XYZ file of C-alpha atoms in Angstrom:
735
model
C 99.627 147.444 108.592
C 100.850 150.644 106.980
C 99.636 151.859 103.598
C 100.608 154.379 100.981
C 98.722 156.042 98.145
C 99.616 155.733 94.472
C 97.732 157.811 91.903
C 97.235 155.582 88.873
C 95.038 156.291 85.855
C 91.816 154.281 85.848
C 88.816 154.240 83.544
C 86.112 154.597 86.194
C 84.107 157.659 87.037
C 84.431 161.118 85.548
C 87.718 161.858 87.270
C 90.830 161.280 85.137
C 92.635 159.604 88.037
C 91.709 157.450 90.956
C 93.777 156.976 94.129
C 94.857 153.376 94.751
C 96.284 152.407 98.118
C 98.978 149.730 98.098
C 99.551 148.033 101.416
C 103.111 148.051 102.659
C 103.795 144.570 104.010
C 106.237 144.335 106.851
C 109.246 142.365 105.673
C 110.420 139.729 108.133
C 113.944 138.422 107.691
C 114.550 134.746 107.057
C 116.495 134.547 110.292
C 113.518 135.777 112.292
C 111.211 133.296 110.570
C 113.554 130.408 111.364
C 113.929 131.540 114.972
C 110.150 131.812 115.376
C 109.545 128.353 113.923
C 112.302 126.803 116.014
C 110.967 128.467 119.153
C 107.485 127.183 118.379
C 108.530 123.651 117.435
C 111.095 123.207 120.206
C 108.891 124.425 123.029
C 108.381 121.524 125.416
C 105.109 121.931 127.246
C 102.581 119.269 128.124
C 100.080 120.618 125.631
C 102.713 120.866 122.906
C 103.921 117.315 123.542
C 100.364 116.005 123.468
C 99.644 117.737 120.143
C 102.856 116.392 118.608
C 102.019 112.829 119.608
C 98.413 113.102 118.437
C 99.487 114.681 115.139
C 101.994 111.894 114.555
C 99.422 109.222 115.447
C 96.086 110.575 114.125
C 94.343 107.431 115.370
C 94.507 108.939 118.876
C 92.236 111.767 117.700
C 89.541 109.902 115.790
C 89.383 106.497 117.493
C 87.976 107.830 120.837
C 85.222 109.510 118.792
C 84.434 106.358 116.826
C 80.678 105.844 116.352
C 80.522 102.098 116.778
C 76.881 101.555 115.845
C 77.148 103.749 112.786
C 80.531 102.663 111.454
C 81.299 99.127 112.603
C 79.260 97.188 110.047
C 80.703 99.034 107.039
C 84.259 98.788 108.391
C 83.976 95.056 109.104
C 82.419 94.325 105.731
C 85.021 96.312 103.756
C 87.858 94.937 105.901
C 86.858 91.322 105.266
C 86.418 91.927 101.520
C 89.812 93.659 101.206
C 91.433 90.913 103.259
C 90.001 88.269 100.936
C 91.307 90.234 97.925
C 94.700 90.841 99.555
C 95.567 87.178 100.036
C 95.534 86.088 96.375
C 96.990 89.415 95.224
C 99.811 89.188 97.748
C 100.703 85.698 96.612
C 100.457 86.722 92.951
C 102.485 89.929 93.245
C 105.340 87.985 94.805
C 106.090 86.852 91.240
C 106.569 90.493 90.210
C 108.889 91.179 93.123
C 110.885 87.986 92.557
C 110.267 86.927 96.161
C 108.539 84.107 98.018
C 104.784 84.537 98.720
C 105.312 84.645 102.492
C 107.034 88.032 102.211
C 104.065 89.482 100.341
C 101.748 88.349 103.123
C 104.019 89.952 105.719
C 103.971 93.193 103.728
C 100.181 93.261 103.515
C 99.839 92.629 107.248
C 102.274 95.266 108.554
C 101.304 97.973 106.052
C 97.645 97.865 107.137
C 98.520 98.067 110.839
C 100.955 100.973 110.491
C 98.708 103.031 108.218
C 95.845 102.498 110.661
C 97.992 104.221 113.308
C 99.523 107.005 111.224
C 97.338 107.669 108.169
C 94.931 110.587 107.844
C 92.785 109.177 105.029
C 89.693 107.189 106.023
C 89.414 105.193 102.819
C 92.872 104.584 101.324
C 93.984 100.946 101.208
C 97.747 100.641 101.665
C 99.529 97.451 100.712
C 101.197 95.724 97.827
C 101.025 97.685 94.578
C 101.840 96.088 91.221
C 104.011 98.962 89.955
C 106.158 99.028 93.080
C 106.404 95.233 93.068
C 107.693 95.394 89.501
C 110.268 98.062 90.403
C 111.435 96.052 93.413
C 111.632 92.898 91.299
C 113.847 94.542 88.691
C 116.348 95.638 91.341
C 116.255 92.207 93.015
C 116.924 90.424 89.708
C 119.835 92.721 88.920
C 121.503 92.191 92.282
C 120.959 88.431 92.122
C 122.729 88.322 88.773
C 125.604 90.421 90.075
C 125.898 88.060 93.057
C 126.189 85.079 90.704
C 122.790 83.452 91.252
C 120.860 81.753 88.467
C 117.520 83.537 88.116
C 115.960 80.589 86.320
C 116.916 78.037 88.952
C 113.758 77.612 91.018
C 115.103 74.509 92.699
C 118.069 76.044 94.454
C 119.408 73.691 97.095
C 118.861 76.199 99.813
C 115.975 78.075 98.228
C 113.766 77.333 101.221
C 116.057 79.241 103.546
C 113.860 82.131 104.626
C 116.277 83.612 107.114
C 118.702 86.378 106.286
C 121.908 85.861 108.255
C 123.782 88.913 107.025
C 126.483 86.862 105.305
C 126.277 86.758 101.521
C 128.469 83.674 101.205
C 126.234 81.548 103.402
C 122.921 82.868 102.134
C 120.694 81.233 99.515
C 119.082 82.954 96.586
C 115.776 83.628 98.318
C 117.193 85.106 101.497
C 119.658 87.177 99.436
C 116.711 88.464 97.376
C 114.750 89.522 100.444
C 117.915 91.172 101.771
C 118.032 93.322 98.624
C 114.315 94.082 98.874
C 114.435 95.115 102.537
C 117.463 97.371 101.971
C 115.683 99.007 99.039
C 112.460 99.371 101.034
C 114.231 100.882 104.059
C 115.897 103.528 101.881
C 112.644 104.345 100.049
C 110.884 104.864 103.383
C 113.810 106.909 104.672
C 113.599 109.186 101.633
C 109.866 109.594 102.131
C 110.308 110.567 105.774
C 113.003 113.066 104.770
C 110.580 114.548 102.253
C 108.077 114.955 105.052
C 110.645 116.568 107.365
C 111.785 119.063 104.720
C 108.265 119.656 103.370
C 109.101 118.354 99.908
C 105.599 117.242 99.065
C 105.575 119.761 96.223
C 107.683 117.280 94.232
C 104.507 115.319 93.523
C 103.133 118.352 91.645
C 105.560 117.607 88.825
C 103.965 114.189 88.381
C 100.978 115.294 86.351
C 97.973 113.087 85.752
C 99.205 112.388 82.222
C 102.623 111.323 83.515
C 101.198 109.077 86.243
C 98.639 107.493 83.900
C 101.268 106.989 81.223
C 103.712 105.514 83.713
C 101.088 103.106 85.057
C 100.049 102.045 81.547
C 103.617 101.584 80.340
C 104.568 99.626 83.449
C 101.437 97.496 82.948
C 102.749 96.444 79.542
C 106.009 95.393 81.199
C 104.129 93.522 83.927
C 102.002 91.712 81.356
C 105.091 90.740 79.370
C 106.828 89.424 82.479
C 103.885 87.108 83.237
C 103.592 85.506 79.805
C 106.287 82.925 80.579
C 104.235 81.731 83.573
C 101.069 81.627 81.459
C 102.536 79.161 78.971
C 104.981 77.469 81.336
C 108.315 78.142 79.650
C 111.683 78.996 81.153
C 113.458 81.935 79.576
C 116.320 84.083 80.873
C 115.182 87.160 82.754
C 116.128 90.280 80.815
C 117.972 93.116 82.503
C 118.725 96.717 81.637
C 116.884 98.720 79.013
C 114.491 97.254 76.462
C 113.244 94.466 78.735
C 109.884 94.294 76.963
C 111.345 93.662 73.508
C 114.010 91.157 74.620
C 111.469 89.237 76.700
C 109.081 88.878 73.763
C 111.943 87.752 71.520
C 112.878 85.051 74.054
C 109.209 84.021 74.389
C 108.837 83.422 70.657
C 112.138 81.580 70.531
C 111.037 79.157 73.238
C 107.299 78.979 72.547
C 107.662 75.409 71.291
C 108.515 74.372 74.876
C 105.169 75.614 76.219
C 103.588 73.462 78.920
C 100.167 72.363 77.666
C 98.809 71.997 81.198
C 99.758 75.582 82.062
C 98.331 76.886 78.788
C 94.967 75.198 79.341
C 94.846 76.312 82.979
C 95.673 79.899 81.975
C 92.962 80.025 79.311
C 90.336 78.722 81.721
C 91.367 81.032 84.568
C 91.507 84.161 82.389
C 88.106 83.365 80.895
C 86.565 82.914 84.352
C 88.227 86.010 85.823
C 87.362 88.292 82.901
C 83.759 87.051 82.776
C 83.366 87.617 86.502
C 84.894 91.099 86.258
C 82.585 92.049 83.401
C 79.540 90.791 85.285
C 80.701 92.636 88.393
C 81.092 95.875 86.444
C 77.694 95.463 84.798
C 75.787 94.687 87.994
C 77.908 96.577 90.510
C 74.912 98.694 91.514
C 72.978 95.588 92.534
C 75.902 93.766 94.177
C 76.549 95.023 97.695
C 80.013 93.453 97.772
C 82.336 92.535 94.879
C 82.579 88.912 93.874
C 85.639 87.216 95.481
C 86.522 85.671 92.128
C 90.294 85.600 92.680
C 89.914 83.692 95.946
C 87.509 81.191 94.391
C 89.840 80.642 91.435
C 92.832 80.120 93.738
C 90.979 77.645 95.960
C 89.611 75.621 93.030
C 92.923 75.701 91.141
C 94.834 74.608 94.245
C 92.484 71.667 94.804
C 92.696 70.611 91.147
C 96.479 70.916 91.137
C 96.840 69.005 94.406
C 94.547 66.085 93.627
C 95.477 65.992 89.940
C 99.194 66.031 90.792
C 99.833 68.544 88.024
C 103.339 69.265 89.255
C 104.418 65.614 89.236
C 102.581 64.486 86.096
C 102.795 67.562 83.820
C 105.764 69.405 85.400
C 103.575 72.434 86.053
C 105.360 75.069 88.169
C 103.777 75.574 91.622
C 104.207 78.089 94.439
C 105.938 75.680 96.806
C 106.118 75.635 100.576
C 104.818 78.696 102.421
C 105.716 78.601 106.115
C 103.340 79.627 108.875
C 104.025 82.149 111.576
C 106.537 85.006 111.559
C 110.244 84.898 110.845
C 112.283 86.671 113.567
C 112.926 90.310 112.642
C 116.308 91.226 111.177
C 118.104 94.469 110.449
C 118.063 95.408 106.766
C 121.311 94.701 104.948
C 123.049 98.070 105.379
C 126.058 96.857 103.397
C 123.877 96.704 100.296
C 122.246 100.115 100.636
C 124.895 101.999 98.689
C 124.138 99.759 95.689
C 120.393 100.439 95.705
C 120.408 104.058 96.920
C 119.534 105.498 93.495
C 116.937 102.801 92.801
C 115.081 103.819 95.961
C 114.520 107.400 94.728
C 111.904 106.658 92.010
C 110.403 104.026 94.297
C 109.900 106.640 97.023
C 108.531 109.274 94.637
C 106.061 106.940 92.928
C 104.907 105.528 96.280
C 104.107 108.839 97.932
C 102.733 110.385 94.713
C 100.103 107.662 94.341
C 99.334 107.691 98.071
C 98.863 111.449 98.331
C 96.848 111.723 95.113
C 94.484 108.931 96.201
C 94.161 110.362 99.704
C 93.240 113.805 98.425
C 90.877 112.382 95.812
C 88.814 110.407 98.333
C 88.990 113.156 100.950
C 87.424 115.532 98.438
C 84.812 112.959 97.480
C 83.715 112.328 101.078
C 84.180 115.910 102.360
C 87.012 115.648 104.867
C 90.623 116.772 104.922
C 93.940 114.951 104.879
C 97.385 116.238 105.802
C 99.747 115.617 102.908
C 102.832 115.918 105.106
C 101.514 113.329 107.567
C 100.651 111.058 104.641
C 104.317 111.133 103.644
C 105.316 110.191 107.178
C 102.728 107.414 107.207
C 103.788 105.827 103.926
C 107.443 106.309 104.868
C 107.055 104.361 108.102
C 104.928 101.799 106.242
C 108.200 101.043 104.472
C 110.800 101.611 107.210
C 109.280 99.530 110.021
C 108.198 96.541 107.870
C 111.687 96.383 106.324
C 112.821 94.919 109.685
C 110.187 92.173 109.267
C 111.149 90.903 105.782
C 108.727 93.143 103.859
C 109.095 95.191 100.681
C 107.784 98.523 99.370
C 104.122 99.487 99.665
C 101.832 102.364 98.773
C 98.152 103.114 98.304
C 96.495 101.123 95.513
C 93.588 102.515 93.500
C 91.744 99.246 92.811
C 91.595 98.137 96.455
C 90.745 101.676 97.588
C 87.776 101.773 95.212
C 86.568 98.413 96.515
C 87.053 99.600 100.075
C 84.945 102.713 99.616
C 82.240 100.884 97.656
C 81.775 98.255 100.394
C 80.912 100.750 103.119
C 84.282 101.686 104.628
C 84.014 104.514 107.154
C 87.410 104.569 108.907
C 90.761 102.806 108.970
C 89.341 100.240 111.381
C 88.709 98.301 108.178
C 92.511 98.062 107.726
C 92.769 96.255 111.061
C 90.083 93.789 109.947
C 92.005 93.192 106.692
C 95.199 92.626 108.675
C 93.409 90.054 110.832
C 92.301 88.152 107.710
C 95.893 88.119 106.415
C 97.093 87.049 109.871
C 94.795 84.031 109.819
C 96.344 82.993 106.512
C 99.841 83.531 107.890
C 99.221 81.477 111.013
C 97.086 78.627 109.713
C 96.241 78.589 105.985
C 99.501 79.410 104.179
C 100.734 75.777 103.700
C 97.501 74.925 101.872
C 98.691 76.957 98.870
C 101.692 74.684 98.200
C 100.185 73.180 95.019
C 98.920 76.462 93.596
C 100.190 76.831 90.013
C 102.177 79.933 89.157
C 100.217 80.340 85.926
C 97.082 80.949 88.052
C 98.867 83.760 89.880
C 99.984 85.203 86.537
C 96.361 85.177 85.348
C 95.267 87.131 88.422
C 97.982 89.730 87.788
C 97.140 90.123 84.091
C 93.398 90.471 84.677
C 94.089 93.092 87.375
C 95.768 95.202 84.662
C 92.492 95.665 82.758
C 91.956 99.156 84.081
C 95.412 100.394 83.101
C 95.367 98.755 79.672
C 91.885 100.119 78.918
C 93.352 103.618 78.942
C 94.429 103.013 75.351
C 90.735 103.275 74.451
C 90.643 106.753 75.985
C 93.381 108.131 73.701
C 90.962 109.711 71.147
C 88.997 111.425 73.917
C 92.211 112.520 75.619
C 93.527 113.855 72.295
C 90.318 115.792 71.720
C 90.566 117.320 75.189
C 94.260 118.294 75.118
C 96.800 117.345 72.463
C 99.856 118.223 74.545
C 98.748 116.075 77.486
C 98.108 113.208 75.075
C 101.627 113.567 73.711
C 103.032 113.526 77.255
C 100.996 110.389 78.004
C 102.230 108.610 74.871
C 105.872 109.518 75.475
C 105.656 108.282 79.081
C 103.894 105.048 78.065
C 106.380 104.064 75.392
C 109.464 105.148 77.319
C 108.285 103.211 80.399
C 107.562 100.126 78.309
C 110.407 100.186 75.795
C 113.256 101.594 77.906
C 112.611 100.940 81.602
C 110.072 101.933 84.241
C 112.446 104.285 86.105
C 113.667 105.958 82.910
C 110.098 106.174 81.677
C 109.057 108.120 84.754
C 112.046 110.448 84.442
C 111.495 110.981 80.719
C 107.797 111.639 81.298
C 108.482 114.299 83.951
C 111.189 115.997 81.872
C 109.082 115.936 78.712
C 106.081 117.339 80.584
C 108.202 120.202 81.930
C 109.692 120.748 78.473
C 106.188 121.106 77.046
C 105.426 123.782 79.624
C 108.637 125.637 78.778
C 107.930 125.433 75.046
C 104.386 126.704 75.563
C 105.705 129.710 77.467
C 108.477 130.244 74.925
C 106.036 130.460 72.028
C 102.708 131.528 73.533
C 99.691 132.923 71.747
C 99.894 136.543 70.739
C 97.124 138.708 69.357
C 96.083 142.140 68.231
C 92.893 143.264 69.927
C 89.889 145.123 68.605
C 87.077 146.819 70.472
C 83.662 145.252 70.938
C 81.263 147.867 69.630
C 79.928 150.367 72.141
C 81.678 148.684 75.083
C 84.846 149.071 77.097
C 85.958 145.555 76.224
C 88.550 144.354 73.734
C 89.132 140.935 72.192
C 91.312 139.032 69.739
C 90.458 140.203 66.225
C 91.726 136.898 64.784
C 89.260 134.862 66.835
C 86.220 137.141 66.824
C 84.373 138.866 64.033
C 82.998 142.382 63.808
C 85.458 144.010 66.170
C 86.234 147.694 65.752
C 89.912 148.548 65.250
C 91.017 151.421 67.476
C 92.115 154.284 65.204
C 95.830 155.082 65.262
C 96.555 152.421 67.884
C 97.716 148.830 68.118
C 96.640 146.767 71.134
C 98.990 143.796 71.595
C 98.339 140.842 73.930
C 101.064 138.405 75.072
C 99.665 135.325 76.838
C 102.625 134.236 78.973
C 105.097 135.557 81.523
C 107.839 137.631 79.920
C 111.246 136.218 80.785
C 114.634 135.469 79.253
C 113.477 132.428 77.234
C 110.669 134.153 75.326
C 111.747 137.800 75.129
C 112.946 137.378 71.531
C 109.647 135.784 70.524
C 107.836 138.663 72.253
C 109.770 141.231 70.208
C 109.362 139.363 66.910
C 105.625 138.956 67.471
C 105.191 142.613 68.402
C 107.136 143.821 65.373
C 105.349 141.411 63.030
C 101.831 142.230 64.222
C 102.321 145.971 64.337
C 104.217 145.901 61.034
C 106.977 148.077 62.438
C 110.432 147.208 63.754
C 111.518 150.415 65.508
C 115.216 149.603 65.306
C 115.144 149.063 61.539
C 112.818 151.994 61.003
C 115.108 154.291 63.010
C 118.106 153.104 60.997
C 116.256 153.721 57.721
C 115.252 157.209 58.804
C 118.803 158.057 59.784
C 120.012 156.763 56.438
C 117.356 158.787 54.606
C 118.241 161.920 56.578
C 121.868 161.444 55.672
C 121.027 161.032 51.981
C 118.738 164.027 52.132
C 121.515 166.157 53.577
C 123.886 164.967 50.870
C 121.273 165.727 48.229
C 120.760 169.236 49.577
C 124.490 169.724 49.699
C 124.832 168.668 46.081
C 121.954 170.993 45.165
C 123.713 173.940 46.793
C 126.763 173.179 44.659
C 124.660 173.721 41.591
C 124.197 170.144 40.579
C 121.796 169.967 37.660
C 119.196 167.291 38.095
C 116.297 166.605 35.782
C 112.767 167.188 37.102
C 111.790 163.546 37.049
C 114.946 162.549 38.859
C 114.261 165.157 41.528
C 110.748 163.794 42.077
C 112.011 160.203 42.340
C 114.697 161.187 44.783
C 112.264 163.149 46.943
C 109.851 160.221 46.979
C 112.643 157.858 47.972
C 113.725 160.072 50.860
C 110.256 160.364 52.423
C 110.242 158.122 55.580
C 107.698 155.355 55.964
C 104.363 156.670 57.182
C 103.161 154.783 60.299
C 99.395 154.336 60.682
C 99.466 154.408 64.485
C 100.853 156.615 67.223
C 100.154 154.397 70.241
C 100.954 150.819 71.215
C 99.010 149.378 74.158
C 100.408 146.159 75.609
C 97.802 144.034 77.380
C 99.709 142.485 80.324
C 96.747 140.635 81.846
C 98.348 137.268 81.018
C 101.877 138.284 82.035
C 102.219 136.663 85.444
C 105.788 137.787 86.157
C 108.802 139.583 84.710
C 112.444 138.721 85.153
C 115.372 141.046 84.535
C 115.421 140.247 80.818
C 111.697 140.971 80.580
C 112.057 144.351 82.285
C 114.959 145.308 80.026
C 112.928 144.258 76.983
C 110.015 146.516 77.942
C 112.368 149.419 78.639
C 114.010 148.977 75.238
C 110.605 148.899 73.532
C 109.600 152.096 75.319
C 112.817 153.830 74.289
C 112.841 152.605 70.662
C 109.224 153.496 69.945
C 109.486 156.855 71.694
C 112.308 157.755 69.305
C 109.780 157.271 66.512
C 107.246 159.460 68.347
C 105.118 156.401 69.193
C 103.764 156.082 72.727
C 103.880 152.716 74.532
C 101.288 152.118 77.284
C 100.918 149.121 79.606
C 97.514 147.865 80.744
C 96.156 145.269 83.176
C 99.428 144.616 85.025
C 99.198 142.640 88.255
C 100.901 143.976 91.416
C 103.871 141.640 91.007
C 104.572 142.948 87.510
C 104.112 146.551 88.674
C 106.637 146.032 91.474
C 109.125 144.505 89.023
C 108.743 147.505 86.712
C 109.275 149.883 89.625
C 112.438 148.113 90.695
C 113.661 148.293 87.106
C 113.018 152.076 86.932
C 110.611 151.612 84.048
C 108.527 154.592 85.219
C 111.523 156.840 85.727
C 112.938 158.226 88.917
C 110.432 158.198 91.805
C 107.839 156.735 89.389
C 106.989 160.172 88.085
C 105.755 158.833 84.733
C 103.724 156.027 86.215
C 100.358 157.699 85.660
C 101.260 158.224 81.994
C 102.515 154.692 81.270
C 100.427 152.311 83.383
C 96.665 151.680 83.283
C 94.390 149.226 85.038
C 92.395 148.466 81.897
C 92.851 148.601 78.149
C 89.970 151.029 77.824
C 91.628 153.325 80.325
C 94.744 153.391 78.153
C 92.661 154.069 75.025
C 90.810 156.939 76.730
C 94.094 158.408 77.963
C 95.581 158.266 74.485
C 92.462 159.920 73.042
C 92.472 162.634 75.703
C 96.119 163.349 74.971
C 95.223 163.404 71.251
C 97.456 160.434 70.563
C 94.534 158.845 68.735
C 92.400 160.293 66.003
C 89.535 162.496 67.112
C 85.983 161.786 66.160
C 83.601 158.909 66.313
C 84.743 155.514 67.479
C 82.431 153.873 64.997
C 83.678 151.143 62.719
C 82.489 149.273 59.685
C 81.802 145.703 60.749
C 81.721 142.964 58.160
C 78.992 140.357 58.635
C 79.275 136.640 57.999
C 77.686 137.032 54.562
C 80.264 139.611 53.529
C 77.888 142.604 53.783
C 79.055 145.682 55.618
C 77.123 147.210 58.479
C 77.961 150.558 59.978
C 78.141 150.174 63.762
C 78.304 153.597 65.360
C 80.352 153.874 68.504
C 77.528 155.553 70.362
C 74.685 153.407 69.055
C 72.442 152.199 71.856
C 69.534 149.774 72.006
C 66.992 150.101 74.802
C 69.478 152.055 76.849
C 72.218 149.422 76.539
C 75.193 149.197 74.205
C 74.603 146.813 71.330
C 77.157 144.008 71.162
C 77.446 142.283 67.811
C 80.187 139.727 67.923
C 80.935 136.306 66.500
C 83.645 133.686 66.572
C 84.408 130.915 64.109
C 81.397 128.696 63.486
C 79.739 129.196 66.846
C 77.295 131.878 65.661
C 76.646 135.299 67.107
C 76.467 136.092 70.773
């Protein structure tokens, strides 16, 4: 590594300059980088092939090292608990997806097996997620309407046809719906794999915590609204397009007189039991080793009551219907439908991998291990691609089940295999027993599961106190997701979040700095009390990168805070010089002017006296400069120099320095660099004083205390050999 020496003024030691060595990094062309990566990735050796396979299937690395005695009990316990939770949730979330319960069970089974093979997180639980189920259900409903099916007809003549035959004309509503879902799921997984191939995981960075929380909360309102009709047992048309939440509530109130009393009573009882059990579980979770399987108990009891009470026949209560056992033969996804759902799969893919990666990294940090974000994208992508051939729909990691999994002793993804076995037992033997299960019971399970998301409304005051902008982003995302649509809500949330960042960089904080007495430090004189102004100098801080969008604000702030616009001042001086010349010319011609008029004219022609000769720009918060920023600084340097005012830059990072060099800010061959650039504000102040740009004499200042009394703080005053710092801010007292 070569190096070169640059002499740059610094405020350390007695020497006026200090040599700084900048490393010269060897520039490698993009072509060479690509060739190197291709040569490395395309090399076909036994070791390379083994590493590729083991990287793609991480289970091959950790399973041979599995500590059976240490891990097996926790994995079995958590696997059984998650499996018990998965069964009722899978059946319930089928309502959100607009599909039969059997497909939800398939999805839960295959997702656990595939993530066990390909995932890098030890604790994440992958399976059906309410938000994704809602997004899938909205697309399914839209396509069913376009195909001419009646969404409210639950007794379709061929509704029990679970086999997709690839022919729309001979396919019933249910098999057409799963055809839409599998096509959508295949494309979402394909997009996720492409993101992994092209290393596009950075996209998830634009989904901030406020956006994700707001999206989840807004979608929860839509989910809750969609389940109300099952709670009270009414049939209303399914709304499509934007404003689903409002139109659904309007239809609910219009048809509320048709409510089924049996469903209403069942819903009230189930919600009361579920909420009470959840509250008790939260209160005594430290004493309970495993969570209470309340959902499973409610489903079993409700199914028995519905079956022996003949609630469907006597009270016309809507039930789940026949759920077949075993597996339906695999089928290719409906490729003819993919062009119609290609755009719908994009937000599905982004939301799926964003939640999966964020949960994986969160639990990896908590339990002190690492995950590979790129492999996580591959894992969740194939959790969608492969199951789409087996009549499954979109999956991702789910926070609630992951929390339960970690709290019940999970150590590895062996627990996912145990959960899959539990679901398999239901698929092979127990599924038909849920025939009489009322749909209102499933709706109750879904609504109670939304408690966590809906409780975030209680956190709004705390969120607002912490950060007002993030709270605004959260609110915009919530209401756009609920009132417009889930996909548009996510898009609006991301765009609004980015807009807030742009606005904050367009109009950042600016400040004039004063010196902390007897130190080499400088702070904002608006925020802190008792700072010493530097004589004949203005120290200006700009807390943002300087680029094309905020250069005008930078100039306006600088002119306003220094009280001098160099362009206007130069124009005034030129105008005054011109008038003065004309006045002298008229005087030479013998023009008789009264004494008072001469005095007034002379006073008018005197240019404005400026109380400073140096401007120091604190660039510590300027992270980068673009072309417009460089030009702006060059114009400032030129304009102020014409007024005999020196402009100095301080605290620039190497990136900013390189940009200034490329823009010839320091002149040819950077000859003026040591006169214009300083590594600290104090270094710039000392340079200006040494060059007699500042007033000579003591640096003392008259500080005003909080009670209004003045105290003379000499610049050289010391206390016990140390400089005395007397500084205060707002109402926080002195420090």
